[in-house]
Tab-separated table of C-alpha atoms and ligand atoms in Angstrom:
chain	number	residue	atom	x	y	z
A	13	MET	CA	-11.681	-29.292	-0.995
A	14	ASN	CA	-12.695	-27.505	2.202
A	15	ILE	CA	-11.888	-23.896	2.931
A	16	ALA	CA	-12.342	-21.772	6.033
A	17	ILE	CA	-12.632	-18.015	6.273
A	18	MET	CA	-11.482	-16.178	9.394
A	19	GLY	CA	-13.135	-12.757	9.682
A	20	PHE	CA	-16.568	-12.072	8.163
A	21	GLY	CA	-16.167	-8.328	7.631
A	22	VAL	CA	-16.167	-6.465	4.314
A	23	VAL	CA	-13.505	-8.605	2.624
A	24	GLY	CA	-14.374	-11.947	4.253
A	25	SER	CA	-18.038	-11.661	3.290
A	26	GLY	CA	-16.945	-10.627	-0.228
A	27	VAL	CA	-14.854	-13.809	-0.460
A	28	ALA	CA	-17.835	-15.961	0.568
A	29	GLU	CA	-20.129	-14.185	-1.917
A	30	LEU	CA	-17.679	-14.453	-4.770
A	31	MET	CA	-16.979	-18.127	-4.112
A	32	GLU	CA	-20.682	-18.797	-4.234
A	33	LYS	CA	-21.401	-16.573	-7.250
A	34	ASN	CA	-18.644	-18.047	-9.450
A	35	HIS	CA	-18.609	-21.437	-7.793
A	36	ALA	CA	-18.555	-23.572	-10.940
A	37	SER	CA	-15.729	-21.742	-12.701
A	38	ILE	CA	-13.701	-21.356	-9.475
A	39	THR	CA	-13.983	-25.103	-8.849
A	40	GLU	CA	-12.940	-25.882	-12.398
A	41	LYS	CA	-9.976	-23.500	-12.295
A	42	SER	CA	-8.932	-24.947	-8.930
A	43	MET	CA	-8.742	-28.385	-10.546
A	44	GLN	CA	-10.626	-29.841	-7.583
A	45	PRO	CA	-13.831	-31.886	-7.544
A	46	SER	CA	-15.378	-29.244	-5.260
A	47	MET	CA	-14.510	-26.005	-3.475
A	48	ASN	CA	-16.559	-25.765	-0.334
A	49	ILE	CA	-16.590	-23.121	2.431
A	50	LYS	CA	-16.852	-25.235	5.556
A	51	TYR	CA	-16.396	-22.669	8.336
A	52	ILE	CA	-16.512	-18.914	8.815
A	53	LEU	CA	-14.872	-17.778	12.034
A	54	ASP	CA	-16.055	-14.558	13.619
A	55	LEU	CA	-16.822	-13.213	17.084
A	56	ARG	CA	-20.273	-12.187	15.896
A	57	ASP	CA	-23.332	-14.159	14.773
A	58	PHE	CA	-24.886	-13.320	11.432
A	59	PRO	CA	-28.426	-14.716	11.706
A	60	ASP	CA	-29.581	-12.957	8.521
A	61	SER	CA	-26.648	-14.012	6.373
A	62	PRO	CA	-27.045	-16.835	3.840
A	63	PHE	CA	-23.805	-18.175	5.349
A	64	HIS	CA	-25.094	-18.162	8.965
A	65	ASP	CA	-24.881	-21.962	9.276
A	66	LYS	CA	-21.118	-21.835	8.666
A	67	ILE	CA	-20.344	-19.317	11.407
A	68	ILE	CA	-18.220	-20.633	14.286
A	69	HIS	CA	-16.493	-18.855	17.161
A	70	ASP	CA	-13.768	-21.317	18.062
A	71	PHE	CA	-10.524	-21.164	16.084
A	72	SER	CA	-9.422	-24.631	17.214
A	73	VAL	CA	-12.244	-26.205	15.175
A	74	ILE	CA	-10.531	-24.998	11.986
A	75	LEU	CA	-7.044	-25.805	13.235
A	76	HIS	CA	-7.905	-29.397	14.088
A	77	ASP	CA	-10.133	-30.217	11.113
A	78	GLU	CA	-7.881	-32.146	8.754
A	79	SER	CA	-10.352	-31.748	5.913
A	80	VAL	CA	-9.684	-27.987	5.794
A	81	ALA	CA	-6.727	-27.459	3.470
A	82	ILE	CA	-6.859	-23.699	2.824
A	83	VAL	CA	-7.694	-20.923	5.264
A	84	VAL	CA	-8.491	-17.336	4.295
A	85	GLU	CA	-7.489	-14.747	6.885
A	86	THR	CA	-9.484	-11.527	6.515
A	87	MET	CA	-9.623	-10.582	10.183
A	88	GLY	CA	-7.107	-7.755	9.914
A	89	GLY	CA	-4.807	-6.549	12.686
A	90	LEU	CA	-1.698	-8.245	14.003
A	91	HIS	CA	-3.099	-10.213	16.943
A	92	PRO	CA	-4.490	-12.809	17.035
A	93	ALA	CA	-4.062	-13.038	13.234
A	94	PHE	CA	-0.330	-13.753	13.573
A	95	GLU	CA	-0.817	-16.535	16.134
A	96	PHE	CA	-3.686	-18.098	14.154
A	97	VAL	CA	-1.821	-17.998	10.830
A	98	SER	CA	1.369	-19.394	12.405
A	99	ASP	CA	-0.587	-22.285	13.959
A	100	LEU	CA	-2.336	-23.037	10.659
A	101	LEU	CA	0.906	-23.079	8.658
A	102	ARG	CA	2.521	-25.294	11.311
A	103	ALA	CA	-0.461	-27.629	10.976
A	104	GLY	CA	0.283	-27.927	7.234
A	105	LYS	CA	-2.555	-25.746	5.935
A	106	SER	CA	-2.057	-23.125	3.225
A	107	VAL	CA	-3.094	-19.605	4.178
A	108	VAL	CA	-4.316	-16.712	2.028
A	109	THR	CA	-4.514	-13.269	3.574
A	110	SER	CA	-5.508	-9.722	2.681
A	111	ASN	CA	-3.940	-8.449	5.900
A	112	LYS	CA	-1.174	-5.993	5.025
A	113	GLU	CA	-0.409	-5.229	8.650
A	114	LEU	CA	0.369	-8.903	9.194
A	115	VAL	CA	2.488	-9.326	6.050
A	116	ALA	CA	4.417	-6.087	6.580
A	117	ALA	CA	5.243	-6.974	10.185
A	118	LYS	CA	5.632	-10.760	10.001
A	119	GLY	CA	6.001	-11.649	6.310
A	120	TYR	CA	9.523	-13.046	6.618
A	121	GLU	CA	8.629	-15.257	9.608
A	122	LEU	CA	5.453	-16.562	7.998
A	123	LEU	CA	7.066	-17.201	4.606
A	124	THR	CA	9.874	-19.090	6.346
A	125	LEU	CA	7.327	-21.164	8.253
A	126	ALA	CA	5.412	-21.894	5.044
A	127	GLN	CA	8.661	-22.953	3.386
A	128	GLU	CA	9.495	-25.321	6.260
A	129	LYS	CA	6.061	-26.910	6.053
A	130	ASN	CA	5.919	-26.939	2.234
A	131	VAL	CA	2.631	-25.054	2.176
A	132	ASN	CA	1.629	-21.746	0.613
A	133	PHE	CA	1.259	-18.361	2.264
A	134	LEU	CA	-0.181	-15.992	-0.359
A	135	PHE	CA	-1.183	-12.338	-0.018
A	136	GLU	CA	-2.053	-10.839	-3.424
A	137	ALA	CA	-4.900	-8.829	-1.837
A	138	SER	CA	-2.639	-7.180	0.738
A	139	VAL	CA	-1.432	-4.569	-1.794
A	140	GLY	CA	-3.580	-2.778	-4.358
A	141	GLY	CA	-6.830	-4.615	-3.512
A	142	GLY	CA	-7.906	-6.295	-6.745
A	143	ILE	CA	-4.896	-5.163	-8.810
A	144	PRO	CA	-2.581	-8.018	-9.755
A	145	ILE	CA	0.821	-6.883	-8.458
A	146	ILE	CA	2.419	-9.516	-6.182
A	147	ARG	CA	2.190	-12.283	-8.775
A	148	PRO	CA	3.382	-10.058	-11.700
A	149	ILE	CA	6.424	-8.947	-9.685
A	150	THR	CA	7.362	-12.492	-8.704
A	151	GLN	CA	6.566	-14.114	-12.029
A	152	CYS	CA	6.117	-11.868	-15.080
A	153	LEU	CA	8.870	-9.389	-14.119
A	154	ALA	CA	11.216	-11.999	-12.663
A	155	ALA	CA	13.868	-11.393	-15.339
A	156	ASN	CA	14.293	-7.759	-14.280
A	157	GLU	CA	16.359	-6.060	-11.629
A	158	ILE	CA	13.852	-3.628	-10.158
A	159	ASP	CA	15.226	-0.096	-9.787
A	160	GLU	CA	12.176	1.587	-8.348
A	161	ILE	CA	8.598	0.968	-7.369
A	162	ALA	CA	6.183	3.811	-6.688
A	163	GLY	CA	2.516	3.538	-5.965
A	164	ILE	CA	-0.702	5.271	-5.132
A	165	LEU	CA	-1.424	2.586	-2.589
A	166	ASN	CA	-4.303	3.930	-0.539
A	167	GLY	CA	-7.741	4.388	-2.033
A	168	THR	CA	-9.100	6.515	0.806
A	169	THR	CA	-6.404	9.193	0.601
A	170	ASN	CA	-6.491	9.176	-3.189
A	171	PHE	CA	-10.265	9.653	-3.008
A	172	ILE	CA	-9.780	12.552	-0.584
A	173	LEU	CA	-7.055	14.213	-2.672
A	174	THR	CA	-9.193	13.827	-5.799
A	175	LYS	CA	-12.138	15.518	-4.073
A	176	MET	CA	-9.848	18.313	-2.842
A	177	ILE	CA	-8.368	18.821	-6.325
A	178	ALA	CA	-11.538	18.495	-8.390
A	179	GLU	CA	-14.229	19.822	-6.054
A	180	ASN	CA	-12.362	22.009	-3.561
A	181	MET	CA	-13.835	19.759	-0.860
A	182	GLU	CA	-12.473	19.885	2.685
A	183	MET	CA	-10.601	16.809	3.905
A	184	GLY	CA	-13.120	15.892	6.652
A	185	GLU	CA	-16.083	15.817	4.293
A	186	ALA	CA	-14.240	13.694	1.741
A	187	LEU	CA	-13.116	11.268	4.482
A	188	ALA	CA	-16.703	10.831	5.679
A	189	MET	CA	-17.700	9.932	2.093
A	190	ALA	CA	-14.849	7.404	1.838
A	191	GLN	CA	-15.896	5.805	5.136
A	192	HIS	CA	-19.502	5.631	4.011
A	193	LEU	CA	-18.382	3.838	0.828
A	194	GLY	CA	-16.438	1.254	2.880
A	195	TYR	CA	-12.951	2.239	1.660
A	196	ALA	CA	-11.419	3.558	4.864
A	197	GLU	CA	-9.759	1.441	7.538
A	198	LYS	CA	-11.656	0.954	10.837
A	199	ASP	CA	-9.410	3.634	12.241
A	200	PRO	CA	-8.976	6.130	9.370
A	201	THR	CA	-5.737	7.352	10.952
A	202	ALA	CA	-4.039	4.427	9.202
A	203	ASP	CA	-5.169	5.875	5.869
A	204	ILE	CA	-4.725	9.594	6.524
A	205	ASP	CA	-1.323	9.344	8.208
A	206	GLY	CA	0.138	7.057	5.555
A	207	ILE	CA	0.395	3.970	7.792
A	208	ASP	CA	-1.625	1.799	5.394
A	209	SER	CA	0.500	2.929	2.410
A	210	CYS	CA	3.618	2.306	4.494
A	211	ARG	CA	2.642	-1.329	5.124
A	212	LYS	CA	1.985	-1.820	1.427
A	213	ILE	CA	5.259	-0.293	0.218
A	214	CYS	CA	7.072	-2.476	2.781
A	215	ILE	CA	5.527	-5.582	1.216
A	216	LEU	CA	6.370	-4.439	-2.322
A	217	ALA	CA	9.919	-3.418	-1.377
A	218	SER	CA	10.557	-6.707	0.445
A	219	LEU	CA	9.388	-8.555	-2.642
A	220	CYS	CA	11.334	-6.413	-5.148
A	221	PHE	CA	14.559	-6.017	-3.188
A	222	GLY	CA	14.698	-9.368	-1.404
A	223	LYS	CA	15.001	-8.370	2.266
A	224	HIS	CA	12.240	-7.854	4.795
A	225	ILE	CA	11.591	-4.139	5.277
A	226	TYR	CA	9.770	-3.164	8.484
A	227	PRO	CA	7.307	-0.250	8.629
A	228	SER	CA	9.462	1.346	11.339
A	229	GLU	CA	12.279	1.735	8.759
A	230	VAL	CA	10.111	3.809	6.432
A	231	ARG	CA	9.834	7.555	6.731
A	232	THR	CA	6.057	8.007	6.665
A	233	GLU	CA	4.073	11.173	6.169
A	234	GLY	CA	0.360	11.250	5.383
A	235	ILE	CA	-1.946	13.886	3.942
A	236	ARG	CA	-3.064	15.474	7.220
A	237	ASP	CA	-1.045	18.642	6.591
A	238	VAL	CA	-1.853	18.980	2.891
A	239	GLN	CA	-3.571	22.279	2.226
A	240	LEU	CA	-5.890	23.130	-0.605
A	241	ARG	CA	-3.475	25.798	-1.784
A	242	ASP	CA	-0.596	23.290	-2.114
A	243	VAL	CA	-2.830	21.257	-4.390
A	244	SER	CA	-3.655	24.311	-6.465
A	245	TYR	CA	-0.071	25.715	-6.628
A	246	ALA	CA	1.100	22.270	-7.790
A	247	ALA	CA	-1.572	22.323	-10.499
A	248	ASN	CA	-0.417	25.796	-11.602
A	249	GLY	CA	3.025	24.308	-12.267
A	250	GLY	CA	1.632	21.340	-14.217
A	251	TYR	CA	1.814	18.820	-11.376
A	252	VAL	CA	-0.713	16.694	-9.487
A	253	MET	CA	-0.369	15.909	-5.795
A	254	LYS	CA	-0.521	12.224	-4.874
A	255	LEU	CA	0.267	10.290	-1.718
A	256	LEU	CA	2.990	7.912	-2.898
A	257	GLY	CA	4.821	4.978	-1.407
A	258	VAL	CA	8.241	4.879	-3.041
A	259	ALA	CA	11.089	2.369	-2.791
A	260	ARG	CA	14.146	3.128	-4.883
A	261	ARG	CA	17.505	1.425	-5.191
A	262	VAL	CA	20.197	4.068	-4.757
A	263	LYS	CA	23.797	4.105	-5.966
A	264	ASN	CA	25.409	2.265	-3.070
A	265	GLY	CA	22.948	-0.653	-3.462
A	266	ARG	CA	20.926	0.484	-0.472
A	267	LEU	CA	17.274	1.428	-0.438
A	268	CYS	CA	15.542	4.796	-0.201
A	269	ILE	CA	11.972	4.192	0.934
A	270	PHE	CA	9.304	6.628	2.035
A	271	VAL	CA	5.598	7.460	2.043
A	272	ALA	CA	4.731	11.103	1.445
A	273	PRO	CA	2.555	13.443	-0.585
A	274	CYS	CA	4.521	14.120	-3.787
A	275	LEU	CA	4.083	16.199	-6.912
A	276	VAL	CA	3.841	13.917	-9.929
A	277	GLN	CA	4.197	15.133	-13.524
A	278	GLY	CA	0.807	16.172	-14.924
A	279	HIS	CA	1.291	14.002	-18.021
A	280	SER	CA	2.304	10.835	-16.126
A	281	GLN	CA	0.033	7.840	-15.773
A	282	LEU	CA	0.008	8.265	-11.996
A	283	ALA	CA	-1.424	11.778	-12.361
A	284	SER	CA	-4.644	10.519	-13.906
A	285	VAL	CA	-5.372	7.950	-11.187
A	286	ASP	CA	-8.443	9.328	-9.425
A	287	ASP	CA	-10.913	8.451	-6.683
A	288	VAL	CA	-10.416	5.126	-4.920
A	289	PHE	CA	-8.249	3.751	-7.721
A	290	ASN	CA	-4.670	2.685	-7.026
A	291	ALA	CA	-1.741	2.455	-9.415
A	292	ILE	CA	1.713	1.000	-9.030
A	293	LEU	CA	4.620	1.898	-11.273
A	294	VAL	CA	7.439	-0.634	-11.448
A	295	ARG	CA	10.701	0.376	-13.128
A	296	GLY	CA	12.698	-2.654	-14.280
A	297	ASP	CA	16.065	-2.704	-16.023
A	298	ALA	CA	14.697	-4.683	-18.978
A	299	ILE	CA	11.065	-3.613	-19.221
A	300	GLY	CA	11.402	0.073	-18.311
A	301	ASP	CA	8.260	1.457	-16.661
A	302	VAL	CA	5.146	-0.651	-16.283
A	303	VAL	CA	2.031	0.573	-14.487
A	304	PHE	CA	-0.624	-1.561	-12.801
A	305	TYR	CA	-3.960	0.163	-12.293
A	306	GLY	CA	-7.309	-0.747	-10.769
A	307	ARG	CA	-9.530	-0.801	-7.720
A	308	GLY	CA	-7.345	-0.735	-4.640
A	309	ALA	CA	-10.074	-1.186	-2.058
A	310	GLY	CA	-13.621	-2.416	-1.666
A	311	LYS	CA	-15.382	-5.669	-1.016
A	312	LEU	CA	-15.415	-7.542	-4.330
A	313	PRO	CA	-12.203	-6.132	-5.869
A	314	THR	CA	-10.264	-7.287	-2.785
A	315	ALA	CA	-12.156	-10.594	-2.680
A	316	SER	CA	-11.167	-11.073	-6.330
A	317	ALA	CA	-7.482	-11.163	-5.358
A	318	VAL	CA	-8.119	-13.381	-2.305
A	319	VAL	CA	-10.072	-15.956	-4.298
A	320	ALA	CA	-7.396	-15.983	-7.032
A	321	ASP	CA	-4.887	-16.940	-4.315
A	322	VAL	CA	-7.256	-19.645	-3.026
A	323	ILE	CA	-7.419	-21.085	-6.556
A	324	ASP	CA	-3.624	-20.958	-6.790
A	325	CYS	CA	-3.265	-22.764	-3.436
A	326	ALA	CA	-5.733	-25.435	-4.526
A	327	LYS	CA	-3.767	-25.989	-7.743
A	328	HIS	CA	-0.461	-26.172	-5.912
A	329	MET	CA	-1.243	-28.369	-2.928
A	330	ALA	CA	1.853	-30.502	-3.256
A	331	LYS	CA	4.305	-27.763	-4.210
A	332	ARG	CA	5.024	-24.193	-3.169
A	333	LYS	CA	4.628	-21.052	-5.213
A	334	LEU	CA	8.011	-19.318	-5.429
A	335	LEU	CA	7.192	-16.391	-3.236
A	336	ASP	CA	9.807	-15.568	-0.627
A	337	TRP	CA	12.153	-12.895	0.603
A	338	GLY	CA	15.151	-12.825	2.885
A	339	ALA	CA	15.782	-11.708	6.443
A	340	PRO	CA	15.942	-8.006	7.309
A	341	GLU	CA	19.423	-6.465	7.102
A	342	GLU	CA	20.581	-3.615	9.258
A	343	GLY	CA	21.721	-0.589	7.270
A	344	PHE	CA	19.983	-1.683	4.045
A	345	VAL	CA	17.483	1.179	4.291
A	346	MET	CA	19.199	4.552	4.115
A	347	ASP	CA	18.094	7.939	5.360
A	348	CYS	CA	16.025	9.269	2.470
A	349	ALA	CA	16.825	12.843	3.557
A	350	GLU	CA	20.252	12.215	1.987
A	351	VAL	CA	18.909	11.206	-1.432
A	352	PRO	CA	18.667	14.009	-4.042
A	353	TYR	CA	15.216	14.880	-5.360
A	354	ARG	CA	13.558	17.941	-6.831
A	355	PHE	CA	11.412	19.618	-4.163
A	356	TYR	CA	8.306	21.747	-3.984
A	357	VAL	CA	8.743	24.485	-1.398
A	358	ARG	CA	6.085	26.809	-0.029
A	359	GLY	CA	6.952	29.353	2.611
A	360	VAL	CA	6.575	32.879	3.869
A	361	CYS	CA	9.251	35.544	3.418
A	362	ALA	CA	9.564	38.340	5.957
A	363	ASN	CA	10.387	40.853	3.207
A	364	ASP	CA	11.077	41.236	-0.527
A	365	GLU	CA	14.824	40.997	-0.034
A	366	THR	CA	14.531	37.537	1.575
A	367	ALA	CA	12.189	36.455	-1.220
A	368	GLU	CA	14.740	37.496	-3.854
A	369	GLN	CA	17.580	35.731	-2.012
A	370	VAL	CA	15.642	32.467	-1.585
A	371	LYS	CA	14.557	32.480	-5.227
A	372	ALA	CA	18.091	33.178	-6.481
A	373	ALA	CA	19.607	30.449	-4.319
A	374	LEU	CA	17.088	27.620	-4.726
A	375	SER	CA	14.324	28.110	-7.264
A	376	SER	CA	14.387	26.466	-10.657
A	377	GLN	CA	10.695	27.217	-11.339
A	378	MET	CA	8.507	29.736	-9.526
A	379	LEU	CA	4.865	28.690	-9.160
A	380	HIS	CA	1.944	30.997	-9.781
A	381	ILE	CA	0.093	31.528	-6.496
A	382	THR	CA	-3.330	32.975	-5.848
A	383	ASN	CA	-5.061	34.420	-2.751
A	384	ALA	CA	-1.855	33.813	-0.833
A	385	PRO	CA	-1.032	35.211	2.600
A	386	SER	CA	1.343	38.163	2.487
A	387	GLY	CA	4.957	37.237	1.694
A	388	GLU	CA	4.142	33.694	0.553
A	389	ILE	CA	6.103	32.147	-2.305
A	390	ALA	CA	6.087	28.664	-3.851
A	391	PHE	CA	8.733	27.193	-6.125
A	392	LEU	CA	10.413	24.018	-7.329
A	393	THR	CA	14.102	23.330	-6.782
A	394	GLU	CA	16.747	21.536	-8.827
A	395	GLU	CA	17.809	18.141	-7.430
A	396	ILE	CA	19.050	18.507	-3.881
A	397	SER	CA	18.944	16.320	-0.775
A	398	GLU	CA	16.358	17.231	1.855
A	399	LYS	CA	19.157	17.713	4.380
A	400	GLU	CA	20.933	20.273	2.189
A	401	LEU	CA	17.672	21.964	1.285
A	402	ARG	CA	16.567	22.366	4.897
A	403	SER	CA	19.956	23.646	5.934
A	404	SER	CA	20.012	26.124	3.035
A	405	LEU	CA	16.483	27.352	3.850
A	406	ALA	CA	17.419	27.680	7.519
A	407	SER	CA	20.231	30.059	6.564
A	408	PHE	CA	17.611	32.655	5.499
A	409	SER	CA	16.415	34.011	8.810
A	410	GLY	CA	13.446	35.733	7.180
A	411	PHE	CA	12.028	32.548	5.602
A	412	THR	CA	9.537	30.205	7.279
A	413	ILE	CA	8.840	26.827	5.649
A	414	GLY	CA	5.127	26.101	5.105
A	415	SER	CA	5.407	22.927	3.080
A	416	LEU	CA	8.103	20.801	1.473
A	417	MET	CA	7.358	17.884	-0.868
A	418	ARG	CA	9.273	15.727	-3.323
A	419	VAL	CA	8.711	16.095	-7.063
A	420	THR	CA	8.936	12.822	-8.941
A	421	ALA	CA	10.501	12.180	-12.341
A	422	TYR	CA	7.315	10.395	-13.489
B	4	HSE	N1	-8.167	1.568	3.583
B	4	HSE	C1	-7.525	0.974	2.455
B	4	HSE	C2	-7.564	1.955	1.301
B	4	HSE	C3	-8.230	-0.314	2.106
B	4	HSE	O1	-8.282	2.956	1.400
B	4	HSE	O2	-6.879	1.762	0.321
B	4	HSE	C4	-7.461	-1.190	1.216
B	4	HSE	O3	-6.244	-1.595	1.766
């Protein structure tokens, strides 16, 4: 069976390496006489690569070669990946991608196209790198109604937060290390500002809740404004700060979905997820909480998930994997500022009287603070919606909000 790879960057080259390294077992598991990489599409030449003789620059060669049955898309970005993948599915080829931007923006369209053509469109690597999560949700947890899914979905920001927590390192220095190690996106803004996590929680939410969720529907906040003292005040209260993507079914059947730095319970499994590792907690009505943990970024971990999908495609050439979700629905996603949560609040009080009033009205747990600017306090609230909390805080003219973050129940 012939395979093509589009995009010979970190992940694409990892796919080629892994297919060569484990060629015999991959071929056997694919139940094919052979598994051969025929083309690698890229704009660049790679004269020093062992795969240099497979490099091509013309997409139409892959599209029109009937011997190519499965195409791996590791180019990243929306265009021309969307056009290429659409053309390939229309031509009856199965496609495997690691491209979360593509799946988050166009998943419903591409899954529908794959369904029409009776081919597979698989994207295990698009969320959590090498962690099995798409397949477990669609298969192993299929008997459950999912109530909530919450994940540390971005290795770069988790690496940065870990360095800030454990080594008091500044954000810029930690980001440079993450880039050097090949974890960060080409434009690290997508990591730092939560855009990458947003795409991933959209994919997970679409899968768990059955309707396409667009990134524009998700309230997204990254770690840019996180300060070292928030991290340390959280620790003083027994919490660990993590950038989470959360999708939660709320009472009226609608969805609360957001990406934001949150305080997780110090004893929870999510709290101990450090460095570039990712973890995804799924709360099902039958299973309770289940946590998936592993390497969420990097060349071979991500290639591991891509190649697993290639094997699955090869084994299911004549039938489709049951992996679909429905059309987007207006009003399905609600304003998460209306959903009650416990909150972490840091702010500055103009005087002692204001401090006493704010504490009496809103604090359920004061946090120990050190080396703080004059008048600063930090506390946790009882459950309250963000709207109510902001309006209550605004009623104290002597209080200025410094930071406000959700506290999770896990
Ligand atoms: N930049 C991403 C991360 C890569 O750091 O998690 C994997 O999607």
